[in-house]
mmCIF file with all atom_site columns, C-alpha atoms in Angstrom:
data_model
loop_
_atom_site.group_PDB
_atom_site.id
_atom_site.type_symbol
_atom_site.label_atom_id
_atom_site.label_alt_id
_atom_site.label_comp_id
_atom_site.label_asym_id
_atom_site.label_entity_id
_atom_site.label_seq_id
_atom_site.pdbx_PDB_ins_code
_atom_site.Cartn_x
_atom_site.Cartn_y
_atom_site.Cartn_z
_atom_site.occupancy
_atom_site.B_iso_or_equiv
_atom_site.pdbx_formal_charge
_atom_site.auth_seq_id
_atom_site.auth_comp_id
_atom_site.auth_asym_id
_atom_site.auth_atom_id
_atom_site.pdbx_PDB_model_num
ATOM 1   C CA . UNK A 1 1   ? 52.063 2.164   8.425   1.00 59.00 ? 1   UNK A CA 1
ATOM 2   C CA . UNK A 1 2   ? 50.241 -1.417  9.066   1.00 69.00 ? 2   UNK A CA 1
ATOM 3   C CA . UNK A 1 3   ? 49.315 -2.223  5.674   1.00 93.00 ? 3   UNK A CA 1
ATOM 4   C CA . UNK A 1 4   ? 48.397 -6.556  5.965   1.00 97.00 ? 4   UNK A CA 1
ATOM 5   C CA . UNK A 1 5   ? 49.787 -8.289  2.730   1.00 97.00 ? 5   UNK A CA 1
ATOM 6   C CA . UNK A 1 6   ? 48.573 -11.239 4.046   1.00 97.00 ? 6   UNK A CA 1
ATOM 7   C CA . UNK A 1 7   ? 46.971 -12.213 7.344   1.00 97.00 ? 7   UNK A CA 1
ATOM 8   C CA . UNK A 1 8   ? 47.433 -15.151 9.889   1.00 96.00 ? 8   UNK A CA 1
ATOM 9   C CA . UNK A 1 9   ? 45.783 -18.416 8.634   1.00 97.00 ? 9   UNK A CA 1
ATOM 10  C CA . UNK A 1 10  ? 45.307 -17.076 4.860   1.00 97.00 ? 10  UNK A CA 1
ATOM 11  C CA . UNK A 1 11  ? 45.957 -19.402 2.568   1.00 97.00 ? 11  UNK A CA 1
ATOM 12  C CA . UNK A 1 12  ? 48.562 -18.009 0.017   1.00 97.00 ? 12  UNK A CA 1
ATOM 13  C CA . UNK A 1 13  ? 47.552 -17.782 -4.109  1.00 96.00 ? 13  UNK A CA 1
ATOM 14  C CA . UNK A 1 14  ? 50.895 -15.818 -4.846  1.00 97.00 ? 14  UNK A CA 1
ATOM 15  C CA . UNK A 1 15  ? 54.221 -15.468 -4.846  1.00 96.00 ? 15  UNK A CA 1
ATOM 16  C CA . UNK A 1 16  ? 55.356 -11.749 -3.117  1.00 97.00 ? 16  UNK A CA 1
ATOM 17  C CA . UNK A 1 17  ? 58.460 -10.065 -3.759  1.00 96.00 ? 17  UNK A CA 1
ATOM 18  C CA . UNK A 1 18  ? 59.567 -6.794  -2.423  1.00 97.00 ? 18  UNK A CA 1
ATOM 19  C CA . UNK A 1 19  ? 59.971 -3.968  -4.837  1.00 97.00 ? 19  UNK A CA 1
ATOM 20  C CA . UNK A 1 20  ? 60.840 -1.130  -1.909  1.00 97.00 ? 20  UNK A CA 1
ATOM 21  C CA . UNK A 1 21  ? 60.041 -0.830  1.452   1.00 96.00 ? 21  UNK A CA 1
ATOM 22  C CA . UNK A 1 22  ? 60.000 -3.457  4.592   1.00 95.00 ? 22  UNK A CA 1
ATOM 23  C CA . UNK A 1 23  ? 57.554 -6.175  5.668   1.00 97.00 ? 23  UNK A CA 1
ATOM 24  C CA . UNK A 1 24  ? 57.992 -7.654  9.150   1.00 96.00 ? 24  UNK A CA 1
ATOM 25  C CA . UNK A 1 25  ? 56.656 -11.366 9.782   1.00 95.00 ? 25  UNK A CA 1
ATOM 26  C CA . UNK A 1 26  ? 54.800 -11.590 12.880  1.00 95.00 ? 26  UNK A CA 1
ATOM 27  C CA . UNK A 1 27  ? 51.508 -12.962 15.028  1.00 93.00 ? 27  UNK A CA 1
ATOM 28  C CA . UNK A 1 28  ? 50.387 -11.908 18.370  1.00 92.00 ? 28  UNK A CA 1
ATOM 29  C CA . UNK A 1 29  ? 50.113 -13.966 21.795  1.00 89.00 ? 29  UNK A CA 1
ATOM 30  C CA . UNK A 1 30  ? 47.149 -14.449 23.795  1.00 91.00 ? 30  UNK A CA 1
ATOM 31  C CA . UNK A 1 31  ? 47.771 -11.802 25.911  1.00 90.00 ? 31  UNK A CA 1
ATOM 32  C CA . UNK A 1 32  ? 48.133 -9.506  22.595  1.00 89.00 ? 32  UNK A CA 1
ATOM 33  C CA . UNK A 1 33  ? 52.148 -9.561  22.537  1.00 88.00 ? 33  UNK A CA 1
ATOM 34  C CA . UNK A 1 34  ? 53.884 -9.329  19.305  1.00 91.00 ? 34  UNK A CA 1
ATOM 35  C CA . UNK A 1 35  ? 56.266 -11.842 18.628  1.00 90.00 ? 35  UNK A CA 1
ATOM 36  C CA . UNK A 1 36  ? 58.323 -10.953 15.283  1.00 91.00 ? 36  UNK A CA 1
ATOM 37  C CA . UNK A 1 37  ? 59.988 -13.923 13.026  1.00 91.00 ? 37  UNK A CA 1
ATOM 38  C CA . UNK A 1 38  ? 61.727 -11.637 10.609  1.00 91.00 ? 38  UNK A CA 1
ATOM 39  C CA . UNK A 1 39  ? 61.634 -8.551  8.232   1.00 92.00 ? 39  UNK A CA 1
ATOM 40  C CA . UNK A 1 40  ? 61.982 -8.504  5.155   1.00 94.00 ? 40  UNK A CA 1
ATOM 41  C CA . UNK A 1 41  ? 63.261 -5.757  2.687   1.00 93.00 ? 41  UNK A CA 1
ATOM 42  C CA . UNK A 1 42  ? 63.779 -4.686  -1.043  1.00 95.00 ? 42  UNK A CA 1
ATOM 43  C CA . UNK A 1 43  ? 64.696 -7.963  -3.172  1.00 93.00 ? 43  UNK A CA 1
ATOM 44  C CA . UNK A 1 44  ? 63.286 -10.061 -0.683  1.00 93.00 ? 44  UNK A CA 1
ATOM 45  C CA . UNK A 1 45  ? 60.300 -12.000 -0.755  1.00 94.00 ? 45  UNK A CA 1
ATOM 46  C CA . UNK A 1 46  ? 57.797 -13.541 1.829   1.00 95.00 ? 46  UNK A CA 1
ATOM 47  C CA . UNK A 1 47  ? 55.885 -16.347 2.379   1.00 92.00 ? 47  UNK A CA 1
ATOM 48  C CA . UNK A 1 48  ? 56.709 -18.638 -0.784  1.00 92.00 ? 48  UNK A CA 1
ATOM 49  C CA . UNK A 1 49  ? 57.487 -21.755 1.383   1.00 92.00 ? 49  UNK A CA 1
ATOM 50  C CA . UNK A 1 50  ? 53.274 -22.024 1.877   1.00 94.00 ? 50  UNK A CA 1
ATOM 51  C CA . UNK A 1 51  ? 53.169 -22.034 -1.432  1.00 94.00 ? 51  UNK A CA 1
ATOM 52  C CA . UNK A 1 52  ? 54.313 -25.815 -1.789  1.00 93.00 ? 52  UNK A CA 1
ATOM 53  C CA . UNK A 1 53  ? 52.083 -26.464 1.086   1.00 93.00 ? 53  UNK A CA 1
ATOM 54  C CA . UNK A 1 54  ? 48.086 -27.322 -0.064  1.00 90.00 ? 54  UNK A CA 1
ATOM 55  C CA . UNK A 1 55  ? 46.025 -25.335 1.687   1.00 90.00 ? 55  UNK A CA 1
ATOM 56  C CA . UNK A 1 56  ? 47.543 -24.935 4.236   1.00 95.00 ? 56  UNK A CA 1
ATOM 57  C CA . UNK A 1 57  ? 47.099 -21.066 6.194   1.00 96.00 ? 57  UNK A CA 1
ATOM 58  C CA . UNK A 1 58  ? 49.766 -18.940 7.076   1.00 97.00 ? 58  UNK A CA 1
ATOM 59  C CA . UNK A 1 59  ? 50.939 -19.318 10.320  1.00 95.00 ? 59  UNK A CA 1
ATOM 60  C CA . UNK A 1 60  ? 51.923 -15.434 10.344  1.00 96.00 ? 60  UNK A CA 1
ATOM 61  C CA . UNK A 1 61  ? 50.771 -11.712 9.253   1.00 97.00 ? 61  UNK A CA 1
ATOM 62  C CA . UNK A 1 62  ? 52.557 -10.105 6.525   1.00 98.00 ? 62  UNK A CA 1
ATOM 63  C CA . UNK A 1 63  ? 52.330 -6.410  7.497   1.00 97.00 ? 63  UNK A CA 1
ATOM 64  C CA . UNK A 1 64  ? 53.615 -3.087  5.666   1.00 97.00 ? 64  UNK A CA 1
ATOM 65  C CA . UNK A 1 65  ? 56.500 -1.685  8.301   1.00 94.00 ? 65  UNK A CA 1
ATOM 66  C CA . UNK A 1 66  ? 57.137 1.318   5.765   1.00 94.00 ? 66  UNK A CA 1
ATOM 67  C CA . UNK A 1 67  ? 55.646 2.097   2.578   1.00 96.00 ? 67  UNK A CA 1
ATOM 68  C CA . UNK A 1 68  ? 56.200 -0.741  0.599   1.00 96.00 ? 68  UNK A CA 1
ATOM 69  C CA . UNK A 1 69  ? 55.499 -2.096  -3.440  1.00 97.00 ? 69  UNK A CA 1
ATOM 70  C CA . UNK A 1 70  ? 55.041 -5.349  -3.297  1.00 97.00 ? 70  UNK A CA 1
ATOM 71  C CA . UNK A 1 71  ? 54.977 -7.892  -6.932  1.00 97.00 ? 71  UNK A CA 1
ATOM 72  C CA . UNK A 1 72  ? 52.828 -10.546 -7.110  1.00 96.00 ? 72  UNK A CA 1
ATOM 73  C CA . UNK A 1 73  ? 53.271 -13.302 -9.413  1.00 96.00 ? 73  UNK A CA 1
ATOM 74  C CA . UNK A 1 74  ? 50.483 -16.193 -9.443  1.00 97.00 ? 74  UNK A CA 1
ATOM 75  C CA . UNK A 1 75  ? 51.669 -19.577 -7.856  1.00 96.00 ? 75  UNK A CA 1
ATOM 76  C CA . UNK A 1 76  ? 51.720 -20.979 -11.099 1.00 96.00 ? 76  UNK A CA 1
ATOM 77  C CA . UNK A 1 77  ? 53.319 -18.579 -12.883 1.00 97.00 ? 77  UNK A CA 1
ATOM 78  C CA . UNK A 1 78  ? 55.959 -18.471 -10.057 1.00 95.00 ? 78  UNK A CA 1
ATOM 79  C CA . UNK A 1 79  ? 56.888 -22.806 -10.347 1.00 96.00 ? 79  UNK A CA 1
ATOM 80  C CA . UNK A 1 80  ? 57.296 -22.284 -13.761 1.00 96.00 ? 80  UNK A CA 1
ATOM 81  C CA . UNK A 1 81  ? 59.851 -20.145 -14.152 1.00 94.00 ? 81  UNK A CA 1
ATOM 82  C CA . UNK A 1 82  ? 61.373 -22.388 -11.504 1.00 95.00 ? 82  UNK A CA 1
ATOM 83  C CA . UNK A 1 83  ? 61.106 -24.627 -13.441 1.00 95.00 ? 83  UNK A CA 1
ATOM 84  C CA . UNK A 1 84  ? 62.793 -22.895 -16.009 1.00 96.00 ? 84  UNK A CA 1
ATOM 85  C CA . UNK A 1 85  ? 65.817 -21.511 -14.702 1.00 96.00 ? 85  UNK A CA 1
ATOM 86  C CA . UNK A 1 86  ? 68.166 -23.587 -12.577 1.00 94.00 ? 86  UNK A CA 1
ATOM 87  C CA . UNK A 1 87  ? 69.796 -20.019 -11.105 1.00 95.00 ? 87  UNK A CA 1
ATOM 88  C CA . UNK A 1 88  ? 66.385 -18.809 -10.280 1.00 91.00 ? 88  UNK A CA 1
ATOM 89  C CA . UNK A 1 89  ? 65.564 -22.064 -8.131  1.00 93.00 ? 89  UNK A CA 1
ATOM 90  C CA . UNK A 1 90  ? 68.949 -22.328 -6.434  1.00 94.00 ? 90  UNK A CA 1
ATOM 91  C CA . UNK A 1 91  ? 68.973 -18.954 -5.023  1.00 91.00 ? 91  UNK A CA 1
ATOM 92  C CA . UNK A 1 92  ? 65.048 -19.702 -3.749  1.00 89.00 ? 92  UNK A CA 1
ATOM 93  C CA . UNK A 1 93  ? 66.358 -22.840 -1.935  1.00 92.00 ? 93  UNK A CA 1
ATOM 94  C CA . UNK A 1 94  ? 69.153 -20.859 -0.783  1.00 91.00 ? 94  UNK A CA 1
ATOM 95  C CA . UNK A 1 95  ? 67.263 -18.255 0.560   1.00 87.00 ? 95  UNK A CA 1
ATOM 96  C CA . UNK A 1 96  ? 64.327 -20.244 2.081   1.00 90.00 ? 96  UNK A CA 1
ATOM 97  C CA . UNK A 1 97  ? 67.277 -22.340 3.682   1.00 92.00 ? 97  UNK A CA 1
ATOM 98  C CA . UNK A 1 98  ? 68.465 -19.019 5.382   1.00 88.00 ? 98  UNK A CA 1
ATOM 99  C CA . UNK A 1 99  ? 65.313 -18.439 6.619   1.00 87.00 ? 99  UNK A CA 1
ATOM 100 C CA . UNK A 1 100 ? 64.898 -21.751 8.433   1.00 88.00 ? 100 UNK A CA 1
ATOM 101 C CA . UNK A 1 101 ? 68.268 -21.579 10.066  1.00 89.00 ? 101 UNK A CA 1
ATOM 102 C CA . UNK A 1 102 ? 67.513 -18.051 11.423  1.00 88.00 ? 102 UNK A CA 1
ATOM 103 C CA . UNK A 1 103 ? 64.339 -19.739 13.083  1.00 87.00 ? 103 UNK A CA 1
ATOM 104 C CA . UNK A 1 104 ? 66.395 -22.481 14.191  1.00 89.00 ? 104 UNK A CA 1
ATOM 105 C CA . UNK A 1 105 ? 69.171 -20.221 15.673  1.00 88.00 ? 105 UNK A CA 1
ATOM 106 C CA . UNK A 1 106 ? 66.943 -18.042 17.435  1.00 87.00 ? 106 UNK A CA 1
ATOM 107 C CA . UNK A 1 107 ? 64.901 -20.376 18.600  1.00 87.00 ? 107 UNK A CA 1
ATOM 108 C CA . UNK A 1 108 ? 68.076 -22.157 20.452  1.00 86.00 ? 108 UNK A CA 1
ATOM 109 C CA . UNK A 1 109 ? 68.244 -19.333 22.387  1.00 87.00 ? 109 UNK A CA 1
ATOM 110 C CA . UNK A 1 110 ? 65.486 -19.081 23.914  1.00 84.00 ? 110 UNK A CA 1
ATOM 111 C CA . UNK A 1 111 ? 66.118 -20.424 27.053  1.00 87.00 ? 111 UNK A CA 1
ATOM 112 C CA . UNK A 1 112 ? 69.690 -18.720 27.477  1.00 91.00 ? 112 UNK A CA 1
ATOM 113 C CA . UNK A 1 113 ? 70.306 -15.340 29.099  1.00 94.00 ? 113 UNK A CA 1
ATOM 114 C CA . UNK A 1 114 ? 68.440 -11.949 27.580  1.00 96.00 ? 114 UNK A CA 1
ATOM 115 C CA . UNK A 1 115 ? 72.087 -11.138 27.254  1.00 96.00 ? 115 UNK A CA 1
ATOM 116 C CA . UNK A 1 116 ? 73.098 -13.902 25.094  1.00 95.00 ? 116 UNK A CA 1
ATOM 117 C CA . UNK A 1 117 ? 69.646 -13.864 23.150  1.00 95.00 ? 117 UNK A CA 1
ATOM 118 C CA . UNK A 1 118 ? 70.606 -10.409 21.651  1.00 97.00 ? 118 UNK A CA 1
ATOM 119 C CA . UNK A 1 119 ? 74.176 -11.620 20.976  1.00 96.00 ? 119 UNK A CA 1
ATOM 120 C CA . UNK A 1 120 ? 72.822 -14.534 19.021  1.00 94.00 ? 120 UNK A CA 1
ATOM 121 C CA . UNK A 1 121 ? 70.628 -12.243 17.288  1.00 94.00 ? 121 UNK A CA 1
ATOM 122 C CA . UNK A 1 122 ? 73.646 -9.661  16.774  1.00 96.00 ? 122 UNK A CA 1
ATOM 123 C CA . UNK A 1 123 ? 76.159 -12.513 15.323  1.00 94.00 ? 123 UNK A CA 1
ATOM 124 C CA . UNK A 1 124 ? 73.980 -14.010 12.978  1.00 91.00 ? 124 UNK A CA 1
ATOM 125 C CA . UNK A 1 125 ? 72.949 -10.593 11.401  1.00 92.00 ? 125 UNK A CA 1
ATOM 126 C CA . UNK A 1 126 ? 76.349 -9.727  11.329  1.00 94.00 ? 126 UNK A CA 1
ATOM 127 C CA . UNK A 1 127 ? 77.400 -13.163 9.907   1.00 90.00 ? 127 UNK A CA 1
ATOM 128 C CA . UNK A 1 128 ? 75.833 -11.934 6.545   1.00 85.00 ? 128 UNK A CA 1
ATOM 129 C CA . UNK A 1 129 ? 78.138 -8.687  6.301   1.00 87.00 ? 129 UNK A CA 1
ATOM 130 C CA . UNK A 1 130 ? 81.058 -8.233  5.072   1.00 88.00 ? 130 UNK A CA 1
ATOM 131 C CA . UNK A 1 131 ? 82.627 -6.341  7.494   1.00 84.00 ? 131 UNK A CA 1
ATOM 132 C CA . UNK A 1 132 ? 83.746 -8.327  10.984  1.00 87.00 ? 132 UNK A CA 1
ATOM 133 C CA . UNK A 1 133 ? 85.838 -5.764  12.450  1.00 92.00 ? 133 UNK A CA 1
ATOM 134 C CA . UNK A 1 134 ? 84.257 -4.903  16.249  1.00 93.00 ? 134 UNK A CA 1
ATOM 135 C CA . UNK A 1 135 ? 81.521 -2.302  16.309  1.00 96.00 ? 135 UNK A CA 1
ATOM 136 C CA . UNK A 1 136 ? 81.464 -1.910  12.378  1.00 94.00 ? 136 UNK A CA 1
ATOM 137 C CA . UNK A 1 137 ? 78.061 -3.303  12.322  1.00 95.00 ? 137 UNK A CA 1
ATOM 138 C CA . UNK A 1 138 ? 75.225 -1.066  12.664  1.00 96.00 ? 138 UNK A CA 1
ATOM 139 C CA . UNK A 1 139 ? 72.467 -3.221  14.071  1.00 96.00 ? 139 UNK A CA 1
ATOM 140 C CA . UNK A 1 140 ? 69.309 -2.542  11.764  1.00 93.00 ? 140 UNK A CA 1
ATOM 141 C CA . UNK A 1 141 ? 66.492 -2.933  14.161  1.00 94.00 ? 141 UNK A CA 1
ATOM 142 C CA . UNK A 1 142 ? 64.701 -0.273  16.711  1.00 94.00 ? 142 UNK A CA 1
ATOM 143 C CA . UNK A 1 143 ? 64.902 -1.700  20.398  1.00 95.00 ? 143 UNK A CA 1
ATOM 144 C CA . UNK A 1 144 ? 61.495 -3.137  20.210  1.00 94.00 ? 144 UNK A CA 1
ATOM 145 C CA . UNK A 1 145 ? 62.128 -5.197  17.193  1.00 93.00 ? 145 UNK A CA 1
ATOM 146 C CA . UNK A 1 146 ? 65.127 -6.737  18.992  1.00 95.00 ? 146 UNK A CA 1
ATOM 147 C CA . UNK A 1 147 ? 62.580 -7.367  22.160  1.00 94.00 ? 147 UNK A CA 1
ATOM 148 C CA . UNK A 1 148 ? 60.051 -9.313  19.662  1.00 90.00 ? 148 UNK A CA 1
ATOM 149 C CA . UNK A 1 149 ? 62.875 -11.091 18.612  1.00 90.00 ? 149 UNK A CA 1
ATOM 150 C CA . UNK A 1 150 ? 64.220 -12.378 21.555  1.00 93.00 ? 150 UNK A CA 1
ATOM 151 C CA . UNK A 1 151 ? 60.979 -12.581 23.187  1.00 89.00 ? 151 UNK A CA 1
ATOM 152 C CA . UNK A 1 152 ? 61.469 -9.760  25.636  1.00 92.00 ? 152 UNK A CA 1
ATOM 153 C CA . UNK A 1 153 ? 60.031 -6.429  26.984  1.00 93.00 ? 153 UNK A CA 1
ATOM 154 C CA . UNK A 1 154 ? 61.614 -3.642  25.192  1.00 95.00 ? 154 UNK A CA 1
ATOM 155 C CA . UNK A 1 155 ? 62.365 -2.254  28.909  1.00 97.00 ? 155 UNK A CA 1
ATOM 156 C CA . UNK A 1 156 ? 64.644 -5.723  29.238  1.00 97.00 ? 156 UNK A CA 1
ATOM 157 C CA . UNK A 1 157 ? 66.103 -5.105  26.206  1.00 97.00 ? 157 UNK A CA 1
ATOM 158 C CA . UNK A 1 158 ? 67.016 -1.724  26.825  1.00 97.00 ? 158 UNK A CA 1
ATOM 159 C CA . UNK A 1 159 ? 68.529 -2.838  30.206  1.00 97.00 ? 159 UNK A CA 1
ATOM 160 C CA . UNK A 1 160 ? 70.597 -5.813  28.390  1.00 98.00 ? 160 UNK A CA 1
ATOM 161 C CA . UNK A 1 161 ? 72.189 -3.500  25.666  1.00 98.00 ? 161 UNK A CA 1
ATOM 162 C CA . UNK A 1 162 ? 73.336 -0.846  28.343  1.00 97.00 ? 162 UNK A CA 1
ATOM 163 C CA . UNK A 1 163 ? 74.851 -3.876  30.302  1.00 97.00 ? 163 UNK A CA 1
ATOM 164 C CA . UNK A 1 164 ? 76.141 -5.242  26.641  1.00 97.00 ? 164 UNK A CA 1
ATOM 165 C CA . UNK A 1 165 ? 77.730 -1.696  26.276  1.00 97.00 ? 165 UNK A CA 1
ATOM 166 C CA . UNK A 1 166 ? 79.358 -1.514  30.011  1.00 97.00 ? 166 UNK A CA 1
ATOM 167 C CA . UNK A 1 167 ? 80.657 -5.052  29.151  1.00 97.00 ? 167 UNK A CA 1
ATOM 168 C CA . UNK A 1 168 ? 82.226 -3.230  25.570  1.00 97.00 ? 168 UNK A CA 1
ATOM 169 C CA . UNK A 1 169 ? 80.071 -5.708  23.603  1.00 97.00 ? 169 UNK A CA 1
ATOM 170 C CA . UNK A 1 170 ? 78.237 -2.824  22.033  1.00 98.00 ? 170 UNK A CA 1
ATOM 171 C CA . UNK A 1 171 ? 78.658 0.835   21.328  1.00 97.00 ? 171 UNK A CA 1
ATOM 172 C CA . UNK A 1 172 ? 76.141 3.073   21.233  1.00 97.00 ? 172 UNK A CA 1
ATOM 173 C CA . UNK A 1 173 ? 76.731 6.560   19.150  1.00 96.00 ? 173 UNK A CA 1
ATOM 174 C CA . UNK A 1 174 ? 74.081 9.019   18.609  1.00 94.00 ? 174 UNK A CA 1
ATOM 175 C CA . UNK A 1 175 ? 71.508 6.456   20.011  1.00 93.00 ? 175 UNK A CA 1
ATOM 176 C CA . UNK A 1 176 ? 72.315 4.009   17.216  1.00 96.00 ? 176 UNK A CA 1
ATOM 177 C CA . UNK A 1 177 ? 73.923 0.185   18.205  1.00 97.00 ? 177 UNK A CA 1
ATOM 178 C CA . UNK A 1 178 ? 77.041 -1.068  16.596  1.00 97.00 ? 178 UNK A CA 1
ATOM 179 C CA . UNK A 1 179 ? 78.315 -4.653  17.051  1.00 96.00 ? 179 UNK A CA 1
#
């Protein structure tokens, strides 16, 4: 599955919200690396910050990571019910603001060790569950999502969370991660 919602440098008409399935955020390097901002599942949406931009092109693909039903409400249609409902605006500056301060966290650590790169990504996707107790997290990425992350080789990656393990920072059970 690779379905494009949008494409890199598009300038956005709509508003998208995720009816089922995921949608990762990415681009590629030069060299034809991916480097992935987020993903994005059922109940979220994507790309509505360009939407208060004038056009101005996306700076990232929107791409299909499962099959996915995506709603599409015009820009228009979309400010006014903002407009309209106080709620409805709140929890879009709420979750916009989430999304900025993931960028901003992540991108902190990218000079710091591969080791603490995944543990910053680890806490802060954590930090949004309930549950705190150690290794009750399941982390809900494949090893080469957390290498686009981070901004390493899945083979680094792979080496880091064995070390994380043999330093009882992670488990791994049945070749799934817990944090």
């Amino acid at each position: 599955m690779s379905d494009f919602i949008f494409k890199e440098d598009d300038v956005l008409k709509y508003y998208y919200q995720i009816t089922e399935g995921k949608i990762k955020l990415n681009n590629y390097s030069e060299s034809g690396k991916e480097i992935l901002h987020s993903i994005h599942e059922e109940g979220q949406s994507i790309g509505e910050y360009l939407l208060f931009l004038e056009d101005v092109g996306s700076p990232v693909n929107a791409i299909a990571v499962t099959h996915c039903q995506v709603a599409k409400l015009p820009k228009n249609t979309f400010f006014s019910l903002l407009e309209k409902d106080y709620r409805l605006c709140v929890n879009f500056k709420k979750a916009i603001s989430q999304s900025l301060h993931f960028q901003h966290v992540m991108g902190k650590s990218a000079t710091q060790s591969s080791t603490l790169k995944l543990k910053v990504l680890f806490d802060y996707l954590k930090g949004m569950q309930p549950e705190t107790a150690p290794f009750a997290f399941r982390i809900p990425l494949t090893r080469q999502e957390m290498a686009n992350y981070t901004g390493m080789r899945v083979e680094t990656a792979i080496k880091t969370i064995k070390q994380m393990e043999q330093q009882n920072l992670v488990k791994i059970v049945k070749r799934k991660l817990f944090y």
